[in-house]
Amino acid sequence: MTRQADLEKLTGLTRPHRDMINIMPLQTGSILTDAARRMLLEFGDGYSICDFCQGRLVDIANPPVRQFVTEMLPEFLGSDIATLTYGARDGVFMVIHSVTKPGDVVVVDGNRHYSTAVAAERAGVELAPVPNSGYPEYKVDPEGFAQALRDRKAALLILTYPDGRFGNLVDAARVGEIAGTEGVPLLLNGAYAVGRMPVRMNDFGADFIVGSGHKSMASAGPSGVLGMKQKWQEVVLRRSALHKTKEIECLGCTVRGVTLATLMASFPTVVERVTHWDEQVAKAQWFSSAMEELGFTQLGEKPHRHDIMVFETPALFDISQRVRERGFYLYKEMESRGIWGLKPGQTKALELSTFAASREELGQVVDAFKAILEKYR
Ligand SMILES: *Cc1c(COP(=O)(O)O)cnc(C)c1O
């Protein structure tokens, strides 16, 4: 078979799981709206957003990128200004890289995402983590930030809100107060917040907030948003000396096509959906109780306040020790029941999200676990 023929097989690819009940944390907040799905074709060509660009992506008037970036995003993020990025991690890196110097210390919560650590490495700064409380809640005490800032002179404080494993929400307003008292800028990493739940950085006294289009804003990716206080414009969005219209930190331009078109097309729906967050939290808590009734243990904060959750599931692990497929039996059993999103092979602890599924569908998920426990008893 030639390589060309191998590649041609790609044209026949399908995603058979697309319409199943989806509980995969990464995917539940990024399922496209119908409006965004139409944009996939309309703006699929490279540089398609740039028909009327006069040098700056964020100034394009048609489609209305300028209005989106200068009016709609700041209002949504509770920031003075906003810009577009390739994703949450890119926003985190831009902020670290422009606000700190190599060798500086950045204080961060102990539940930070790996990409924050990698961004810090790339920028040559040291992370000083505020430890979590350990098993079973893994909470980060906001007062730990005050202690960390007393111990070390820090250039930046990063709070993951919520963290991507347990879905814990640290008291961000308290962390903002501490940052303000110590005069250290605060970055909120809202990869799992912006687009799911109401979150406005000025309510927390934060200097920056990042969100992820392809994680929580019903957008194709990579795409992301970054909001900040006006005073940081000259630092994070500083311009090139050689090309006066271009910003340095993003190398002059970011999401130039279909990813931005889908982000904008889904935005009205996203703005509306965050107003139903209390229903999402109620659904998550109901699901958590139903899972605990099956004998599983929810880790992280209880009562839980986010759709991202981890359960300890020793009974499912025990089964994996007895069956031919080992850990893979669980993913196969769930798939055959129309449920998508468990990591193949994983049985000891399951990470999942209740965001996209209805209560009825989550009932089916609980029933599936119950049926599997009975089948292998
Ligand atoms: C998923 C995730 C990221 C990375 O988001 P991208 O938009 O893909 O860069 C960063 N931080 C947290 C907490 C996440 O959960």
Coordinates of C-alpha atoms and ligand atoms in Angstrom, one line a residue:
M1 CA 0.0 0.0 0.0
T2 CA 1.4 3.4 -0.9
R3 CA 1.4 6.2 1.6
Q4 CA -0.9 8.1 -0.6
A5 CA -3.5 5.3 -0.4
D6 CA -3.1 5.3 3.4
L7 CA -3.9 9.0 3.4
E8 CA -6.9 8.5 1.1
K9 CA -8.5 6.2 3.6
L10 CA -8.8 9.2 5.8
T11 CA -11.5 10.6 3.6
G12 CA -13.8 7.7 4.7
L13 CA -13.3 8.4 8.4
T14 CA -16.4 8.6 10.6
R15 CA -17.1 9.2 14.3
P16 CA -19.6 6.5 15.3
H17 CA -19.6 7.7 18.9
R18 CA -20.7 11.2 18.1
D19 CA -24.4 10.8 18.9
M20 CA -23.9 8.6 22.0
I21 CA -24.5 9.8 25.6
N22 CA -21.2 11.7 26.2
I23 CA -19.6 11.9 29.6
M24 CA -16.0 12.6 28.6
P25 CA -14.8 15.6 30.6
L26 CA -12.9 17.0 27.6
Q27 CA -15.8 16.9 25.3
T28 CA -19.0 17.7 27.1
G29 CA -18.7 21.5 26.9
S30 CA -17.5 21.6 23.3
I31 CA -20.2 19.8 21.4
L32 CA -21.0 22.3 18.6
T33 CA -24.2 24.1 18.4
D34 CA -26.1 23.8 15.1
A35 CA -25.1 27.4 14.2
A36 CA -21.4 26.5 14.7
R37 CA -21.8 23.2 12.7
R38 CA -22.9 25.3 9.7
M39 CA -19.8 27.5 10.1
L40 CA -17.6 24.4 9.7
L41 CA -18.3 24.3 5.9
E42 CA -18.7 28.1 5.4
F43 CA -15.4 28.9 7.0
G44 CA -13.5 25.7 6.5
D45 CA -11.0 27.2 4.0
G46 CA -7.7 28.5 5.5
Y47 CA -7.6 32.2 6.4
S48 CA -11.3 32.3 5.7
I49 CA -11.9 34.9 8.4
C50 CA -9.4 37.3 6.8
D51 CA -11.4 38.6 3.8
F52 CA -11.5 42.1 5.2
C53 CA -8.5 42.0 7.5
Q54 CA -6.5 45.2 7.5
G55 CA -3.6 43.9 9.5
R56 CA -5.2 43.0 12.9
L57 CA -7.5 40.0 13.5
V58 CA -9.2 41.6 16.4
D59 CA -10.1 44.6 14.3
I60 CA -12.0 42.8 11.5
A61 CA -15.4 44.3 11.1
N62 CA -16.9 41.6 8.8
P63 CA -17.5 39.0 10.2
P64 CA -17.9 41.1 13.4
V65 CA -14.7 40.0 15.1
R66 CA -14.0 43.5 16.5
Q67 CA -17.4 43.7 18.2
F68 CA -17.0 40.2 19.6
V69 CA -13.5 40.9 21.0
T70 CA -13.9 44.4 22.2
E71 CA -17.5 44.4 23.4
M72 CA -19.0 40.9 23.9
L73 CA -16.0 39.0 25.4
P74 CA -15.1 41.6 28.0
E75 CA -18.6 41.8 29.2
F76 CA -18.9 38.0 29.4
L77 CA -15.5 37.7 31.2
G78 CA -15.9 40.7 33.5
S79 CA -12.7 42.1 32.1
D80 CA -11.7 45.5 30.8
I81 CA -10.3 44.1 27.5
A82 CA -10.0 40.7 25.9
T83 CA -8.2 38.9 23.1
L84 CA -8.2 35.5 21.2
T85 CA -5.8 32.7 21.8
Y86 CA -5.3 29.1 20.6
G87 CA -6.6 27.8 23.9
A88 CA -6.4 28.1 27.7
R89 CA -2.7 27.0 27.8
D90 CA -1.7 29.7 25.3
G91 CA -3.4 32.4 27.4
V92 CA -1.6 31.1 30.5
F93 CA 1.7 31.1 28.7
M94 CA 1.2 34.6 27.3
V95 CA 0.5 35.9 30.7
I96 CA 3.4 34.1 32.4
H97 CA 5.8 35.1 29.7
S98 CA 4.9 38.8 29.6
V99 CA 4.4 39.4 33.3
T100 CA 7.4 37.5 34.8
K101 CA 11.1 37.2 34.1
P102 CA 13.0 33.9 33.9
G103 CA 13.9 32.8 37.5
D104 CA 10.8 34.4 39.0
V105 CA 8.4 32.4 41.3
V106 CA 4.8 31.8 40.3
V107 CA 2.5 30.6 43.1
V108 CA -0.1 28.1 41.9
D109 CA -2.7 25.8 43.4
G110 CA -1.6 22.2 44.0
N111 CA -4.3 21.0 41.5
R112 CA -2.9 22.9 38.6
H113 CA -3.1 21.5 35.1
Y114 CA 0.0 20.0 33.5
S115 CA -0.1 22.7 30.8
T116 CA 0.5 25.4 33.5
A117 CA 3.6 23.5 34.6
V118 CA 4.8 23.2 31.0
A119 CA 4.1 26.9 30.3
A120 CA 6.1 27.8 33.4
E121 CA 9.0 25.6 32.1
R122 CA 8.9 27.3 28.7
A123 CA 9.0 30.7 30.3
G124 CA 11.8 29.7 32.7
V125 CA 9.9 30.4 35.9
E126 CA 9.6 28.3 39.1
L127 CA 6.2 27.1 40.3
A128 CA 5.5 27.2 44.0
P129 CA 2.4 25.0 44.6
V130 CA 0.0 25.5 47.4
P131 CA -0.7 21.8 48.4
N132 CA -4.1 20.3 48.4
S133 CA -5.6 18.5 51.5
G134 CA -5.1 15.1 50.0
Y135 CA -7.5 12.1 49.9
P136 CA -10.5 12.2 49.6
E137 CA -11.4 15.9 49.0
Y138 CA -8.1 17.3 47.6
K139 CA -9.2 20.8 48.6
V140 CA -6.9 23.9 48.3
D141 CA -7.3 26.3 51.2
P142 CA -7.2 29.9 49.9
E143 CA -5.2 30.9 53.0
G144 CA -2.5 28.7 51.7
F145 CA -1.9 31.4 49.1
A146 CA -1.3 34.0 51.8
Q147 CA 1.3 31.7 53.4
A148 CA 3.0 31.0 50.0
L149 CA 3.2 34.7 49.3
R150 CA 4.8 35.3 52.8
D151 CA 7.3 32.5 52.2
R152 CA 8.5 33.6 48.7
K153 CA 8.4 36.7 46.7
A154 CA 6.2 35.9 43.8
A155 CA 5.6 37.6 40.4
L156 CA 2.3 36.0 39.7
L157 CA -0.4 33.9 41.3
I158 CA -2.4 31.3 39.2
L159 CA -5.6 29.7 40.4
T160 CA -7.2 26.8 38.5
Y161 CA -10.9 27.4 38.7
P162 CA -12.0 24.6 38.8
D163 CA -9.2 22.1 38.6
G164 CA -9.6 19.6 35.7
R165 CA -9.5 16.4 37.8
F166 CA -11.7 16.8 40.8
G167 CA -13.7 19.8 39.7
N168 CA -13.0 21.6 43.0
L169 CA -13.8 25.4 43.2
V170 CA -11.4 27.3 45.5
D171 CA -12.8 30.4 47.0
A172 CA -11.5 32.7 44.3
A173 CA -12.8 35.9 45.8
R174 CA -10.6 35.2 48.9
V175 CA -7.6 34.4 46.7
G176 CA -8.2 37.6 44.9
E177 CA -8.3 39.5 48.2
I178 CA -5.0 38.0 49.2
A179 CA -3.4 38.7 45.8
G180 CA -4.6 42.3 46.1
T181 CA -3.2 42.8 49.6
E182 CA 0.2 41.4 48.5
G183 CA 0.2 43.3 45.2
V184 CA 0.6 40.2 43.1
P185 CA -1.4 39.8 39.9
L186 CA -3.9 36.9 39.8
L187 CA -4.6 34.8 36.8
L188 CA -7.7 32.6 36.9
N189 CA -7.5 29.5 34.7
G190 CA -11.1 29.0 33.7
A191 CA -10.7 26.3 31.1
Y192 CA -13.5 24.4 32.8
A193 CA -15.5 27.5 33.9
V194 CA -15.7 30.0 31.1
G195 CA -18.7 29.0 28.9
R196 CA -20.1 26.5 31.5
M197 CA -20.8 28.6 34.6
P198 CA -21.0 32.3 35.3
V199 CA -17.5 33.6 36.0
R200 CA -16.4 37.2 35.8
M201 CA -12.9 38.0 36.8
N202 CA -13.7 41.4 38.3
D203 CA -16.0 39.7 40.9
F204 CA -12.8 38.0 42.2
G205 CA -10.4 40.9 41.9
A206 CA -8.4 38.9 39.3
D207 CA -6.1 40.6 36.8
F208 CA -6.5 37.9 34.1
I209 CA -8.8 35.1 33.1
V210 CA -8.4 32.4 30.4
G211 CA -11.0 30.2 28.8
S212 CA -10.9 27.4 26.3
G213 CA -13.1 27.5 23.2
H214 CA -12.7 23.8 22.4
K215 CA -13.3 22.7 26.0
S216 CA -16.1 24.8 27.4
M217 CA -17.4 27.2 24.7
A218 CA -19.1 24.9 22.2
S219 CA -16.4 25.6 19.6
A220 CA -14.1 23.8 17.3
G221 CA -10.5 24.2 18.3
P222 CA -7.9 25.1 19.0
S223 CA -9.4 28.3 20.3
G224 CA -9.4 30.3 23.5
V225 CA -10.1 33.6 25.2
L226 CA -8.0 35.8 27.5
G227 CA -9.5 38.7 29.5
M228 CA -7.4 41.2 31.5
K229 CA -7.5 44.5 33.3
Q230 CA -6.7 47.6 31.1
K231 CA -3.4 48.2 32.9
W232 CA -2.0 45.0 31.4
Q233 CA -2.7 45.9 27.8
E234 CA 0.7 47.5 27.3
V235 CA 2.4 44.4 28.8
V236 CA 0.6 41.4 27.5
L237 CA -0.6 42.9 24.2
R238 CA 2.5 45.0 23.5
R239 CA 3.3 45.6 19.8
S240 CA 6.3 44.7 17.7
A241 CA 8.8 47.4 17.1
L242 CA 9.2 46.2 13.5
H243 CA 5.6 45.6 12.6
K244 CA 3.5 48.2 14.5
T245 CA 0.2 46.5 14.0
K246 CA 1.3 43.1 15.3
E247 CA 1.4 41.9 18.9
I248 CA 4.5 40.1 20.0
E249 CA 3.1 37.6 22.5
C250 CA 0.8 35.9 20.0
L251 CA 3.3 36.2 17.2
G252 CA 1.1 38.7 15.4
C253 CA -2.1 36.7 14.9
T254 CA -4.1 33.8 16.3
V255 CA -7.3 31.9 15.3
R256 CA -7.6 32.7 11.7
G257 CA -10.5 30.7 10.4
V258 CA -13.1 28.1 11.2
T259 CA -12.2 27.9 14.9
L260 CA -13.1 31.5 15.5
A261 CA -16.2 31.3 13.3
T262 CA -17.5 28.4 15.4
L263 CA -16.6 30.2 18.7
M264 CA -18.6 33.3 17.6
A265 CA -21.5 31.3 16.2
S266 CA -21.9 29.4 19.5
F267 CA -21.4 32.4 21.7
P268 CA -25.1 33.5 22.1
T269 CA -26.0 30.0 23.2
V270 CA -23.0 29.9 25.5
V271 CA -23.9 33.2 27.1
E272 CA -27.4 31.9 27.7
R273 CA -26.4 28.5 29.0
V274 CA -24.3 29.8 31.8
T275 CA -27.5 31.2 33.4
H276 CA -28.6 27.6 33.9
W277 CA -25.6 26.7 36.0
D278 CA -27.6 26.0 39.1
E279 CA -29.5 23.2 37.2
Q280 CA -26.1 21.8 36.1
V281 CA -24.9 21.7 39.7
A282 CA -28.2 20.1 40.9
K283 CA -27.8 17.4 38.2
A284 CA -24.2 16.8 39.1
Q285 CA -25.1 16.3 42.8
W286 CA -28.0 14.0 42.0
F287 CA -25.7 11.9 39.8
S288 CA -23.0 11.8 42.5
S289 CA -25.5 10.5 45.1
A290 CA -26.8 7.9 42.7
M291 CA -23.3 6.7 42.1
E292 CA -22.5 6.5 45.8
E293 CA -25.6 4.4 46.3
L294 CA -24.0 1.9 43.9
G295 CA -21.0 1.8 46.3
F296 CA -18.7 4.2 44.5
T297 CA -17.0 7.1 46.2
Q298 CA -16.9 10.6 44.8
L299 CA -13.6 12.3 45.4
G300 CA -13.2 16.0 45.5
E301 CA -15.5 18.5 47.3
K302 CA -18.8 17.4 48.6
P303 CA -21.4 18.5 48.1
H304 CA -20.0 18.9 44.6
R305 CA -20.4 22.2 42.7
H306 CA -19.2 21.3 39.2
D307 CA -20.0 18.8 36.5
I308 CA -16.4 17.4 36.5
M309 CA -16.1 14.5 38.9
V310 CA -14.0 11.5 39.8
F311 CA -15.3 8.4 41.4
E312 CA -13.3 5.6 43.1
T313 CA -14.8 2.4 41.8
P314 CA -13.0 -0.6 43.5
A315 CA -15.8 -3.0 42.6
L316 CA -15.2 -2.3 38.9
F317 CA -11.5 -2.7 39.3
D318 CA -12.0 -6.1 41.0
I319 CA -13.9 -7.3 38.0
S320 CA -11.1 -6.3 35.7
Q321 CA -8.8 -8.7 37.6
R322 CA -11.1 -11.6 36.7
V323 CA -12.1 -11.0 33.0
R324 CA -10.2 -11.7 29.8
E325 CA -10.3 -8.1 28.5
R326 CA -8.8 -6.8 31.8
G327 CA -9.6 -3.1 32.3
F328 CA -11.0 -2.8 28.8
Y329 CA -14.2 -4.7 29.6
L330 CA -15.7 -1.6 31.2
Y331 CA -15.3 0.7 28.3
K332 CA -16.7 -1.9 26.0
E333 CA -19.7 -2.6 28.2
M334 CA -20.5 1.1 28.4
E335 CA -20.0 1.6 24.7
S336 CA -22.4 -1.2 24.0
R337 CA -25.0 0.6 26.2
G338 CA -24.6 3.8 24.2
I339 CA -22.4 5.6 26.6
W340 CA -19.2 7.3 25.5
G341 CA -16.3 8.9 27.4
L342 CA -14.7 6.5 29.9
K343 CA -11.0 6.1 29.3
P344 CA -10.3 2.7 27.7
G345 CA -8.7 0.5 30.3
Q346 CA -9.6 2.6 33.3
T347 CA -11.6 1.0 36.1
K348 CA -10.1 2.0 39.5
A349 CA -11.1 5.7 39.3
L350 CA -13.4 7.1 36.7
E351 CA -13.3 10.8 35.6
L352 CA -16.4 12.0 34.0
S353 CA -18.6 15.0 33.4
T354 CA -22.4 15.4 33.7
F355 CA -22.6 18.6 31.6
A356 CA -23.9 17.4 28.3
A357 CA -26.2 14.5 29.4
S358 CA -29.8 15.1 30.5
R359 CA -30.9 13.8 33.9
E360 CA -32.7 10.9 32.0
E361 CA -29.5 10.1 30.2
L362 CA -27.5 10.2 33.4
G363 CA -30.1 7.8 34.8
Q364 CA -29.2 5.4 31.9
V365 CA -25.5 5.8 32.9
V366 CA -26.2 4.8 36.5
D367 CA -28.4 1.9 35.3
A368 CA -25.5 0.8 33.0
F369 CA -23.1 0.7 35.9
K370 CA -25.6 -1.2 38.0
A371 CA -26.2 -3.7 35.2
I372 CA -22.5 -4.2 34.8
L373 CA -22.0 -4.8 38.5
E374 CA -24.7 -7.4 38.5
K375 CA -23.6 -9.1 35.3
Y376 CA -20.1 -9.8 36.7
R377 CA -21.1 -10.5 40.3
Ligands
LIG1 C1 -8.1 21.4 29.6 C2 -7.4 22.3 30.5 C3 -6.4 23.2 30.0 C4 -5.9 23.2 28.6 O1 -6.9 23.8 27.8 P1 -6.6 24.1 26.2 O2 -7.6 25.1 25.8 O3 -6.7 22.8 25.5 O4 -5.2 24.7 26.2 C5 -5.8 24.1 30.9 N1 -6.1 24.1 32.2 C6 -7.1 23.3 32.7 C7 -7.4 23.4 34.1 C8 -7.7 22.4 31.9 O5 -8.6 21.6 32.4

